[in-house]
GROMACS .gro file of C-alpha atoms in nm:
model
   97
    1MET     CA    1   0.833   1.390  -1.076
    2SER     CA    2   0.587   1.115  -0.944
    3PHE     CA    3   0.703   0.883  -0.701
    4LEU     CA    4   0.653   0.631  -1.072
    5GLU     CA    5   0.888   0.808  -1.289
    6ARG     CA    6   1.181   0.846  -1.007
    7ASN     CA    7   1.163   0.447  -0.961
    8LYS     CA    8   1.067   0.363  -1.296
    9ASN     CA    9   1.431   0.216  -1.337
   10ASN     CA   10   1.455   0.080  -1.000
   11LYS     CA   11   1.345  -0.282  -0.925
   12LEU     CA   12   0.983  -0.137  -0.781
   13PRO     CA   13   0.739  -0.393  -0.913
   14ILE     CA   14   0.489  -0.145  -1.071
   15ASP     CA   15   0.384  -0.451  -1.335
   16ARG     CA   16   0.251  -0.660  -1.081
   17TYR     CA   17  -0.035  -0.696  -0.795
   18CYS     CA   18   0.118  -0.500  -0.461
   19VAL     CA   19   0.047  -0.306  -0.186
   20LEU     CA   20   0.341  -0.067  -0.073
   21ILE     CA   21   0.262   0.095   0.206
   22CYS     CA   22   0.518   0.396   0.307
   23GLN     CA   23   0.768   0.351   0.573
   24GLY     CA   24   0.915   0.736   0.516
   25ARG     CA   25   0.995   0.947   0.816
   26SER     CA   26   0.700   1.116   0.752
   27CYS     CA   27   0.480   0.845   0.727
   28ARG     CA   28   0.591   0.613   1.009
   29GLN     CA   29   0.582   0.896   1.291
   30GLN     CA   30   0.209   0.861   1.202
   31GLY     CA   31   0.171   0.515   1.254
   32SER     CA   32   0.221   0.382   0.922
   33ALA     CA   33   0.395   0.052   1.115
   34LYS     CA   34   0.073  -0.057   1.231
   35ILE     CA   35  -0.108   0.049   0.835
   36LEU     CA   36   0.150  -0.206   0.738
   37GLU     CA   37   0.090  -0.484   1.020
   38ALA     CA   38  -0.284  -0.485   0.959
   39PHE     CA   39  -0.255  -0.526   0.542
   40ARG     CA   40   0.001  -0.790   0.683
   41SER     CA   41  -0.336  -0.959   0.913
   42TYR     CA   42  -0.460  -1.102   0.529
   43HIS     CA   43  -0.328  -1.352   0.364
   44PHE     CA   44  -0.362  -1.262  -0.040
   45THR     CA   45  -0.309  -1.512  -0.310
   46LYS     CA   46  -0.333  -1.219  -0.604
   47TYR     CA   47  -0.138  -0.934  -0.413
   48LYS     CA   48   0.190  -0.888  -0.235
   49ILE     CA   49   0.211  -0.657   0.055
   50GLU     CA   50   0.550  -0.454   0.126
   51HIS     CA   51   0.669  -0.162   0.277
   52SER     CA   52   0.827   0.105   0.117
   53GLY     CA   53   1.118   0.356   0.104
   54CYS     CA   54   0.915   0.776   0.074
   55LEU     CA   55   0.663   0.748  -0.143
   56GLY     CA   56   0.703   1.155  -0.122
   57GLN     CA   57   0.347   1.275  -0.041
   58CYS     CA   58   0.461   1.387   0.277
   59GLY     CA   59   0.226   1.553   0.521
   60MET     CA   60  -0.056   1.386   0.351
   61GLY     CA   61   0.009   1.031   0.519
   62PRO     CA   62   0.034   0.752   0.558
   63MET     CA   63   0.034   0.639   0.206
   64ILE     CA   64  -0.060   0.367   0.052
   65LEU     CA   65   0.031   0.263  -0.372
   66ILE     CA   66  -0.204  -0.030  -0.518
   67LEU     CA   67   0.019  -0.122  -0.816
   68PRO     CA   68  -0.072  -0.218  -1.129
   69ALA     CA   69  -0.371   0.015  -1.108
   70LYS     CA   70  -0.172   0.291  -0.948
   71ILE     CA   71  -0.420   0.373  -0.668
   72TRP     CA   72  -0.371   0.663  -0.429
   73TYR     CA   73  -0.453   0.655  -0.103
   74ASP     CA   74  -0.374   0.893   0.179
   75ARG     CA   75  -0.377   0.966   0.509
   76VAL     CA   76  -0.475   0.587   0.610
   77SER     CA   77  -0.572   0.462   0.907
   78PRO     CA   78  -0.533   0.104   1.077
   79GLN     CA   79  -0.953   0.134   1.078
   80LYS     CA   80  -0.924   0.184   0.727
   81VAL     CA   81  -0.762  -0.066   0.625
   82ASP     CA   82  -1.055  -0.322   0.604
   83PHE     CA   83  -1.212  -0.076   0.332
   84ILE     CA   84  -0.944  -0.098   0.116
   85VAL     CA   85  -0.877  -0.468   0.128
   86ARG     CA   86  -1.269  -0.465   0.024
   87GLN     CA   87  -1.300  -0.207  -0.252
   88HIS     CA   88  -0.950  -0.278  -0.417
   89LEU     CA   89  -0.794  -0.618  -0.343
   90ASP     CA   90  -1.112  -0.864  -0.377
   91LEU     CA   91  -1.159  -0.984  -0.053
   92GLY     CA   92  -1.404  -1.252  -0.131
   93LYS     CA   93  -1.133  -1.466  -0.249
   94GLU     CA   94  -0.903  -1.400   0.013
   95ASN     CA   95  -0.848  -1.495   0.410
   96ARG     CA   96  -0.788  -1.289   0.713
   97ASP     CA   97  -0.660  -1.418   0.993
   0.00000   0.00000   0.00000
């Protein structure tokens, strides 16, 4: 069962613009706190940046999930955040510190 199927009855924000950064144990051990910090250095008007529990892709982390498009990124590093923001989050209309 996928992460989205497991969480369809929870308060997961799958119908709004959100970037979930996994903070499960495996992802934390691989540096996901730095990924969360990197995303939060941007100021988005459309997307909300949120930490999540395990996204169920252990061994491929750090993981992020962009909603509502359901776009997954694995093995994310702080250096990849800028690319992800430009590729999927329309940085042209956003600001960064």
